[in-house]
Short mmCIF file of C-alpha atoms (C1' of nucleotides) and ligand atoms in Angstrom, two decimals:
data_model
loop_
_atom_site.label_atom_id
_atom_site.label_comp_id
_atom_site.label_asym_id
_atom_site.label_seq_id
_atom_site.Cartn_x
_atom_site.Cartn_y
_atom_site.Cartn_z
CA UNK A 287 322.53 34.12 285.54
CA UNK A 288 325.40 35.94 287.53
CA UNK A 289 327.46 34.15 289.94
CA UNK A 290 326.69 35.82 293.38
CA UNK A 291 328.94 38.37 295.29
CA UNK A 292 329.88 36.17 297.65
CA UNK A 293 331.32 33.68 295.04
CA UNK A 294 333.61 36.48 293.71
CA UNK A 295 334.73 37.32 297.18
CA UNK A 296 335.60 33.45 298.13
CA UNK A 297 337.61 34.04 294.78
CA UNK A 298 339.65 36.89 295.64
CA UNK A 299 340.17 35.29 299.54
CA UNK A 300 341.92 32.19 297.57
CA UNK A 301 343.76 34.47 295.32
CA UNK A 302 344.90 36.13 298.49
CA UNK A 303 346.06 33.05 300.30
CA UNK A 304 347.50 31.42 297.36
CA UNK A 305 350.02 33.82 296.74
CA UNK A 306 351.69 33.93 300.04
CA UNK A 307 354.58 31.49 300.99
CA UNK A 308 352.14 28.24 302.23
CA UNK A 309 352.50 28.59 306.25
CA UNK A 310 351.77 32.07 306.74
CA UNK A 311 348.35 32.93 307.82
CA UNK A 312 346.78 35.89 306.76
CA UNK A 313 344.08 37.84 308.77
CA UNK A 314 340.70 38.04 307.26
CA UNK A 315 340.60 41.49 308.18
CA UNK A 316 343.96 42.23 306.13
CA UNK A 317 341.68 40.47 303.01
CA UNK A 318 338.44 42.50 303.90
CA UNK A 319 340.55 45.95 304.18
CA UNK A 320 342.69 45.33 301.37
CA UNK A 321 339.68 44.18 298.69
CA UNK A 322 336.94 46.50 300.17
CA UNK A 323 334.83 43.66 301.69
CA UNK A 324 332.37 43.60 304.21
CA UNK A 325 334.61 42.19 307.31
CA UNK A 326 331.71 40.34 309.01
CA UNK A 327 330.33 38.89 305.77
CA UNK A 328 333.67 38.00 304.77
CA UNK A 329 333.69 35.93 307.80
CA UNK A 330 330.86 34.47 306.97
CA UNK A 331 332.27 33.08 303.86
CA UNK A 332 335.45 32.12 305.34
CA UNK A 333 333.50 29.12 307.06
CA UNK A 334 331.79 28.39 304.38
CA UNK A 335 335.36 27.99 302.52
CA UNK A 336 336.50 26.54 305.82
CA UNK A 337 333.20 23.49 305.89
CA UNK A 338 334.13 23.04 302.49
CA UNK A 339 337.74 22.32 302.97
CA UNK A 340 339.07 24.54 300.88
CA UNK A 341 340.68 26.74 303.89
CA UNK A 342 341.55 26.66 307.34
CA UNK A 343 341.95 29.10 309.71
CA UNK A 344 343.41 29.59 313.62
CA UNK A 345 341.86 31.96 315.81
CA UNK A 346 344.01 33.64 318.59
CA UNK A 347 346.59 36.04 317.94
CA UNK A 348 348.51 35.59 315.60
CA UNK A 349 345.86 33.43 314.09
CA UNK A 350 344.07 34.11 310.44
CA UNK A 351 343.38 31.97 307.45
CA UNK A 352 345.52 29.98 304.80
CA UNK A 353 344.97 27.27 302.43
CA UNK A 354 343.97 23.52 303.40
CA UNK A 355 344.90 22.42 299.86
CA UNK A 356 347.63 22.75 297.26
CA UNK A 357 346.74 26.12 295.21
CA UNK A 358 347.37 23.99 292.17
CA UNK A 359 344.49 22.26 292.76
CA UNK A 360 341.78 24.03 293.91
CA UNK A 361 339.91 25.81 290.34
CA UNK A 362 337.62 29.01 290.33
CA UNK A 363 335.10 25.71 289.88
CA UNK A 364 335.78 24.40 293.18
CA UNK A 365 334.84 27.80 294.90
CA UNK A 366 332.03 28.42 292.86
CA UNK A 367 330.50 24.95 294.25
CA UNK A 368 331.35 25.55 297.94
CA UNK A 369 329.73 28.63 297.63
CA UNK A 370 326.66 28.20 295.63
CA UNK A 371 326.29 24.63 295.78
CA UNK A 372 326.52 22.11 293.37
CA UNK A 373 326.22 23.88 290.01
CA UNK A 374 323.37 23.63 288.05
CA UNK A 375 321.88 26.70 285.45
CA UNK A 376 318.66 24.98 285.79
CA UNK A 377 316.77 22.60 288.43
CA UNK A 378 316.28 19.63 285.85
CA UNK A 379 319.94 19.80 285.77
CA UNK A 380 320.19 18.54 289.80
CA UNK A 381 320.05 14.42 289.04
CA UNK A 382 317.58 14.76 291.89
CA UNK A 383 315.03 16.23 290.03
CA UNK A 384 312.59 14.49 288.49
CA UNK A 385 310.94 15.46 284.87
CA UNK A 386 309.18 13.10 282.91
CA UNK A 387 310.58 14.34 279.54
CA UNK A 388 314.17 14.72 281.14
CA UNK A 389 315.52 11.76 279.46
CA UNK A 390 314.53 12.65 275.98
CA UNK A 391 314.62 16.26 276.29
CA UNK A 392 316.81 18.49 273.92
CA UNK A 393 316.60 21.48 276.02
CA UNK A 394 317.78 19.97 279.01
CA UNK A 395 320.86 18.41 276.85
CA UNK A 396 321.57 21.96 275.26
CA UNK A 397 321.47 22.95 279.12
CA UNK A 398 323.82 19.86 280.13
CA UNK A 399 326.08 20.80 277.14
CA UNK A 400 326.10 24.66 278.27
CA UNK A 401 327.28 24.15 281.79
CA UNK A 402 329.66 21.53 281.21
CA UNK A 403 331.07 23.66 279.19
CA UNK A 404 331.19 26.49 281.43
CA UNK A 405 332.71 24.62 284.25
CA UNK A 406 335.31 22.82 282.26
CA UNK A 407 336.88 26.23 281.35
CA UNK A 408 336.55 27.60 284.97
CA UNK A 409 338.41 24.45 285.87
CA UNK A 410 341.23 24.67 283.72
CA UNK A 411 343.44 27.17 285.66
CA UNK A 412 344.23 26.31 289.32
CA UNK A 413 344.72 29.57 291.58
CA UNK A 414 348.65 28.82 291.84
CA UNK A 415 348.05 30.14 288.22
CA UNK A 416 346.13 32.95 289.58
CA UNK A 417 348.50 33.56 292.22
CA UNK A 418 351.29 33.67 289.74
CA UNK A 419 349.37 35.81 287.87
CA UNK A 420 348.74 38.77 290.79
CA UNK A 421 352.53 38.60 291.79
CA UNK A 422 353.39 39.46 288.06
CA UNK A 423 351.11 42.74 288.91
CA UNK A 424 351.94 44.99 291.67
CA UNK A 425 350.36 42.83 294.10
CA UNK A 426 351.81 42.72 297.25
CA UNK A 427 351.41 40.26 300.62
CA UNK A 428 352.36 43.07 303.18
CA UNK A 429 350.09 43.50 305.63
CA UNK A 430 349.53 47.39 304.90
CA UNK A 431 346.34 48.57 303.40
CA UNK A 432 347.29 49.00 300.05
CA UNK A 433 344.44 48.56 297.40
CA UNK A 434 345.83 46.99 294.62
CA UNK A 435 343.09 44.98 293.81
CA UNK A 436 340.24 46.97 294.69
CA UNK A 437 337.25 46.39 292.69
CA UNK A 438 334.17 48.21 293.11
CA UNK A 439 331.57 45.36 291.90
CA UNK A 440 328.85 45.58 293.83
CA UNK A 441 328.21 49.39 293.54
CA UNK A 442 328.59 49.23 290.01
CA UNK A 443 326.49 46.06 289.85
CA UNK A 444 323.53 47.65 291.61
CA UNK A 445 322.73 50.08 288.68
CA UNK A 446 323.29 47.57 285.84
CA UNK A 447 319.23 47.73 285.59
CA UNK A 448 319.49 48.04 281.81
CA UNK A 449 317.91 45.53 280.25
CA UNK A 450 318.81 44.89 276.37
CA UNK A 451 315.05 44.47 275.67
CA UNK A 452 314.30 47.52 272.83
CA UNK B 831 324.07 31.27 289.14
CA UNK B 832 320.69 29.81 287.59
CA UNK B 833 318.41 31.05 283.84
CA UNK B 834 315.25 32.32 285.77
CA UNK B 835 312.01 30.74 285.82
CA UNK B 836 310.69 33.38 283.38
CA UNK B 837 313.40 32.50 281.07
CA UNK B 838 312.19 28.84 281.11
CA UNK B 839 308.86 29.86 280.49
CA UNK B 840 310.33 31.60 277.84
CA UNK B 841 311.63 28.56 275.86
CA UNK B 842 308.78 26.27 276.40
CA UNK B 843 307.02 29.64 274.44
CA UNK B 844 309.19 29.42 271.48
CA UNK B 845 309.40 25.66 271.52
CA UNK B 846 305.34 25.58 271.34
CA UNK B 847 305.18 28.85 268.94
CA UNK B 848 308.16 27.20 266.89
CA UNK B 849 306.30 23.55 266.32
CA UNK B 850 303.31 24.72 264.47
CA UNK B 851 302.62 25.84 260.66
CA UNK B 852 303.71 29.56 260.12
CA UNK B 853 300.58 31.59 259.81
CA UNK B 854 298.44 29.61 262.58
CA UNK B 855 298.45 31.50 266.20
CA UNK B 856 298.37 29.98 269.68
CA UNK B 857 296.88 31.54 272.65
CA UNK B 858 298.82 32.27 275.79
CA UNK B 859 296.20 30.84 277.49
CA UNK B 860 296.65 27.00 276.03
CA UNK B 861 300.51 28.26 276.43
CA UNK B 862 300.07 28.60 279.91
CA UNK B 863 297.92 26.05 280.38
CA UNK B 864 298.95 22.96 278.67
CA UNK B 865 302.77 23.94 280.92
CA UNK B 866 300.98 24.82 283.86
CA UNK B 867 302.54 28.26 284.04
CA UNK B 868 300.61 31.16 285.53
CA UNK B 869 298.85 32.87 282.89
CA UNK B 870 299.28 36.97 284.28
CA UNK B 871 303.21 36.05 284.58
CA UNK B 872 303.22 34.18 281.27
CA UNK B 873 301.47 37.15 279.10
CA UNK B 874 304.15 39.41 281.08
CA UNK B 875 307.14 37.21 279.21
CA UNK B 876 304.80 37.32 276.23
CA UNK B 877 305.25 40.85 275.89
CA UNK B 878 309.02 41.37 276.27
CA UNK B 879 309.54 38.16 273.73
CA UNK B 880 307.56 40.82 271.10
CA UNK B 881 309.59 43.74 272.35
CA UNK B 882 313.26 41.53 271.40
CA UNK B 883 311.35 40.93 268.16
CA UNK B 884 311.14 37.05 268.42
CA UNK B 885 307.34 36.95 268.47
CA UNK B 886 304.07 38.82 268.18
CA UNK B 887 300.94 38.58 268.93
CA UNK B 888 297.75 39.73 267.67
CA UNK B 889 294.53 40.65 269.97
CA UNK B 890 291.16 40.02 269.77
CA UNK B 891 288.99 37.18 268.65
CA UNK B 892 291.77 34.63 267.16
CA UNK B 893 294.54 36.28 268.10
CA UNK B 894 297.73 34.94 269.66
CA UNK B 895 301.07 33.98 269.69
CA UNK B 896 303.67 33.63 266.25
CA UNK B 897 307.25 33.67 265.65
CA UNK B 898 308.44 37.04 264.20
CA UNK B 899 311.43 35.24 263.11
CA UNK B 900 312.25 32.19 261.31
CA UNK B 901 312.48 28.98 263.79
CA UNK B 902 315.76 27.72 262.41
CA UNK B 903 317.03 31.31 263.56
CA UNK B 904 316.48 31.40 266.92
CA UNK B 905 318.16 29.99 269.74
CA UNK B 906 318.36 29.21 273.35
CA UNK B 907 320.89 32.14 274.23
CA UNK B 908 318.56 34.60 272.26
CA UNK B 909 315.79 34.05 274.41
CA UNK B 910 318.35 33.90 277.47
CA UNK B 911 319.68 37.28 276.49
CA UNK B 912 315.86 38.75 275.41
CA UNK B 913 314.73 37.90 279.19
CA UNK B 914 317.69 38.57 281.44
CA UNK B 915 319.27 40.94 279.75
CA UNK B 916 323.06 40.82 277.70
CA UNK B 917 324.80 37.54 279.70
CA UNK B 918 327.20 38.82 281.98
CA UNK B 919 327.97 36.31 284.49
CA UNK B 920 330.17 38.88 286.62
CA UNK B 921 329.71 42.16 286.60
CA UNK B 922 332.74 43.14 285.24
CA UNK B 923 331.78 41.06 282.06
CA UNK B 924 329.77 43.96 280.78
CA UNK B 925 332.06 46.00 278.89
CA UNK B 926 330.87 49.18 280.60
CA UNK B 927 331.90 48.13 283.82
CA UNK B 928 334.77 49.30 284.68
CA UNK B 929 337.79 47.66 286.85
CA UNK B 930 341.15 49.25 287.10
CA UNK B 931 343.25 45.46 286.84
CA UNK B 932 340.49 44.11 283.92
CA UNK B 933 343.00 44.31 280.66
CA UNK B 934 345.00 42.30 282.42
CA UNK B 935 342.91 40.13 285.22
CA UNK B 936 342.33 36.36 284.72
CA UNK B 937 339.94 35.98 286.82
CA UNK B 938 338.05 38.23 284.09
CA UNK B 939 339.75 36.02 281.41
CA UNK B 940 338.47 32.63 283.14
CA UNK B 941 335.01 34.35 283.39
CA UNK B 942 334.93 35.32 279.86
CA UNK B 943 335.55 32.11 278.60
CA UNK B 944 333.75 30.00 280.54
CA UNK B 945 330.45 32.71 279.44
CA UNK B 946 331.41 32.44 275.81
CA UNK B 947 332.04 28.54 276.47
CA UNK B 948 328.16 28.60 277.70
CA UNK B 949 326.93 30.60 274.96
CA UNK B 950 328.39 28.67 272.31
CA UNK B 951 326.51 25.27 273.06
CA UNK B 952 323.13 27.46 274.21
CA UNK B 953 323.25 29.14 270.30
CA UNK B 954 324.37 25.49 268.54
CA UNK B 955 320.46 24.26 268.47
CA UNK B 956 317.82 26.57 266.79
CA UNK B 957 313.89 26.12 267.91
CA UNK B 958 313.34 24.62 264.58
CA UNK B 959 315.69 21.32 265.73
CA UNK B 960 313.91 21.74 269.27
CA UNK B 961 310.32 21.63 267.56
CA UNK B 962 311.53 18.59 265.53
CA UNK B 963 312.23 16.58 268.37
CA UNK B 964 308.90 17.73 270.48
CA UNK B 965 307.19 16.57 267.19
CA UNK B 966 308.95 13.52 267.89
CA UNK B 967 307.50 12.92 271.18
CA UNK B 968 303.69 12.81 272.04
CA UNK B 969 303.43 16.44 271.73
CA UNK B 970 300.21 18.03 270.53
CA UNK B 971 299.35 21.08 269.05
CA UNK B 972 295.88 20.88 269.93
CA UNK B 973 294.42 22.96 272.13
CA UNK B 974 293.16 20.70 274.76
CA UNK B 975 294.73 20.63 278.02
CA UNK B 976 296.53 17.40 277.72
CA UNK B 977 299.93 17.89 279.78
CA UNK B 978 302.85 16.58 277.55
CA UNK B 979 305.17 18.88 278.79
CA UNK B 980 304.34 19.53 282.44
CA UNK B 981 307.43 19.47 284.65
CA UNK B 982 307.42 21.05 288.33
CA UNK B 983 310.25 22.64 287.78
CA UNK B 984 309.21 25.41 290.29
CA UNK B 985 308.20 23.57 293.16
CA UNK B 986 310.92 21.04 293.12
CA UNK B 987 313.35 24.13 292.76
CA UNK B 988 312.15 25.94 296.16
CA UNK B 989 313.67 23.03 297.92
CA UNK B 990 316.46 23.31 296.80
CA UNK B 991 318.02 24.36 300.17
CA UNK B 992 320.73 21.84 300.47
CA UNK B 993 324.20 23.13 299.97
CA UNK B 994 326.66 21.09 299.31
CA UNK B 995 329.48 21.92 301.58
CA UNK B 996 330.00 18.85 303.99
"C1'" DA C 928 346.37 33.72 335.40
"C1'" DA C 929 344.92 37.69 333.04
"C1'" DC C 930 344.75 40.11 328.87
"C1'" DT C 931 344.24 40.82 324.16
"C1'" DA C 932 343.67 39.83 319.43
"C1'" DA C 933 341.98 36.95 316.57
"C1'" DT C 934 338.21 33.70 314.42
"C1'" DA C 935 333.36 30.99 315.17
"C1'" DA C 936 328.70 30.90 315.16
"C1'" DG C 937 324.32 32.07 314.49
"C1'" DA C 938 320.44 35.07 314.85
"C1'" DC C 939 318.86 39.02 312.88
"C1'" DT C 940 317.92 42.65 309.42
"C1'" DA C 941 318.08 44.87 304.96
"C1'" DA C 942 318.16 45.09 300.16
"C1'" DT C 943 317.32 43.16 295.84
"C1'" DA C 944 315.59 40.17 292.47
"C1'" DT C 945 312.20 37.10 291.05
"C1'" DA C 946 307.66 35.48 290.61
"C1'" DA C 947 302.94 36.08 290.61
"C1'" DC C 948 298.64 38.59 290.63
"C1'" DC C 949 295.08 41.96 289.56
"C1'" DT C 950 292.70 45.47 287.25
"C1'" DT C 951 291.75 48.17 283.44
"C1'" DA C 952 292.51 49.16 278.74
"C1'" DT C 953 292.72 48.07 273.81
"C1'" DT C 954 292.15 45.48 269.81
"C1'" DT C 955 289.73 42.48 266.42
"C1'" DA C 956 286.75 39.11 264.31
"C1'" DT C 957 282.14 38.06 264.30
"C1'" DA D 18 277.49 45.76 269.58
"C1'" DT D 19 279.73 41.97 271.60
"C1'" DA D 20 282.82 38.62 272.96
"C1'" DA D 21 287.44 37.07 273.06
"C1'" DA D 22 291.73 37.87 272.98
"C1'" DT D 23 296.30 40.48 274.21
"C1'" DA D 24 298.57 45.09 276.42
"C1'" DA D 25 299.99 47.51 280.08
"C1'" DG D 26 301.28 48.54 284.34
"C1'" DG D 27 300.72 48.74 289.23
"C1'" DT D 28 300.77 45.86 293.36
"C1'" DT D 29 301.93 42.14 296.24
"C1'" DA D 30 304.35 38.00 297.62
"C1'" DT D 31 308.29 35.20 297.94
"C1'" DA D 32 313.03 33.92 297.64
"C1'" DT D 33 317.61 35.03 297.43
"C1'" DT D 34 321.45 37.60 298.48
"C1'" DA D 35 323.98 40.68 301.22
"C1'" DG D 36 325.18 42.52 305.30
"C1'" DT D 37 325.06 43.41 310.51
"C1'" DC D 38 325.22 42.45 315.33
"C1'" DT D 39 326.14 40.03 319.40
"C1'" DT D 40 328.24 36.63 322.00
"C1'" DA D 41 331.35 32.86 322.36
"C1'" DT D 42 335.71 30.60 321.79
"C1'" DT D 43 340.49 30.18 321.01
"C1'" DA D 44 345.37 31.07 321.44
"C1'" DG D 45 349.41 33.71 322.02
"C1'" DT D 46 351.62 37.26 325.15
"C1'" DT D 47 352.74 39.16 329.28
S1 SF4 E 2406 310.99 19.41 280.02
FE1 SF4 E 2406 313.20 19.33 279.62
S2 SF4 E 2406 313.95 21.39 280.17
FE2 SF4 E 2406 311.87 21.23 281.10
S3 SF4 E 2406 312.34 20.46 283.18
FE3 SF4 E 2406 311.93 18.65 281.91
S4 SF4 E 2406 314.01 18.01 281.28
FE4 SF4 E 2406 314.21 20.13 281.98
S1 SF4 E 2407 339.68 42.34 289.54
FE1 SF4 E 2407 339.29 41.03 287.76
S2 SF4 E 2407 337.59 39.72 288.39
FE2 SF4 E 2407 337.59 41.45 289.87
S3 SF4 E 2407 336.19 42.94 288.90
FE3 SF4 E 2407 338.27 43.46 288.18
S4 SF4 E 2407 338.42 42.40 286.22
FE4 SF4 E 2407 336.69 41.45 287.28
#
DNA sequence: AACTAATAAGACTAATATAACCTTATTTAT
DNA sequence: ATAAATAAGGTTATATTAGTCTTATTAGTT
């Protein structure tokens, strides 16, 4: 029930791109320095953001990635989908799968309920909030290898065995 | 970003445990067998449901399964948070994770809310409304193997390769 | 035209999490 | 005693997620 690593990475690539005046391109290696990320898998996302039409990037010198879309309206939502695919906490939630009980059952309406729920609120703020947001901190778009967002995740993630089972 | 199978199998547990008188006890066998859920795996779930104190069991001849815990007190996020663990859908959700920009990151504010969003409708329903409506249906508590609430939900998941990023 | 710095693509591997199985104990009513 | 049930925990299998590596392609610069 986590959304993956990758997810949060695609986040912090739009955060990135979002807050930088909207024809500059940014290198993804500038992203994957500045955040800690894995360059190549980083990459790897980038086309996924890229298929989804979320981004677009140039290659070349001087080439590097920037948004395809208006940051005010592309949502945390939006990336989670390109990412993970279409949302659902539970297969009976695809309307592709087929369960007998699915139109009379309450569990999968409680489920329904849940997510919509969930995605509504991680649709309500676009990332030219977000953007807005990291420029009020000391966030900066120079190209220098500053970590002002770093954000350890993953390492910490990795020992979060501890299940609250006593 | 998906509740585990286990955590299904979980529910459909309590739902069964939750529609029958108080005192009687069901085996995990007709459990497991009237869903179609793998028995060894099922008595696995079995036993951390007793250890977060929402059921227990009894061995022997005419043992089995029993809510430890009034129906009408139990709900969907319990047995979420009794399988998987507290529901943190990011890392940094869990308040012993630690991220230098959280006080003030919304990202981590988004995430939040849409969890707590999620949790809200998954802890509206108790087991004892669930129950009501299975008793509704053409649910039996008998012990035959009758298959009222057999859904694929595995198989039909494994399939589920298709991304949706055009 | 040649060079260089960038992304594109995809195969490959590694690590982790999830799901399932199996075997041996332990308990309890009969 | 015995049979029928769960308890426990080790082992394996599978799926997902994360990351790496290699080679191609593109585009600006000289
Ligand atoms: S029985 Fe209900 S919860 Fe289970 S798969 Fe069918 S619709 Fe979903
Ligand atoms: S920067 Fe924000 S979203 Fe990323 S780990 Fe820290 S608090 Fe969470």
């Amino acid at each position: 029930m986590q959304i993956t690593r990758q997810t949060e990475y695609a986040v912090r690539i739009l955060i990135e791109l979002a807050g930088v005046p909207d024809s500059k391109m940014i290198r993804s290696r500038t992203v994957a320095e500045k955040h800690q990320l894995p360059e190549k898998f980083l990459n790897k996302t980038v086309q996924i953001l890229v298929r989804a039409g979320l981004i677009e990037t140039r290659r070349g010198l001087r080439g590097g990635l920037r948004l395809a879309v208006p940051a005010d309206s592309v949502t945390i939502a939006d990336v989670l989908t390109a990412i993970e695919g279409k949302v659902a906490i539970n297969p009976c939630l695809h309307e592709n799968h087929y369960c007998e009980h699915k139109s009379d059952c309450r569990v999968n309406k409680i489920l329904q309920r849940a997510q919509d729920a969930m995605v509504a609120e991680l649709s309500k703020e676009t990332f030219a909030d977000l953007a807005r947001e990291e420029a009020g901190k000391n966030f900066s778009t120079s190209s220098d290898l500053r970590r002002d967002f770093a954000c350890f995740v993953t390492s910490v993630n990795r020992q979060q065995k501890d299940r609250v089972v006593p």
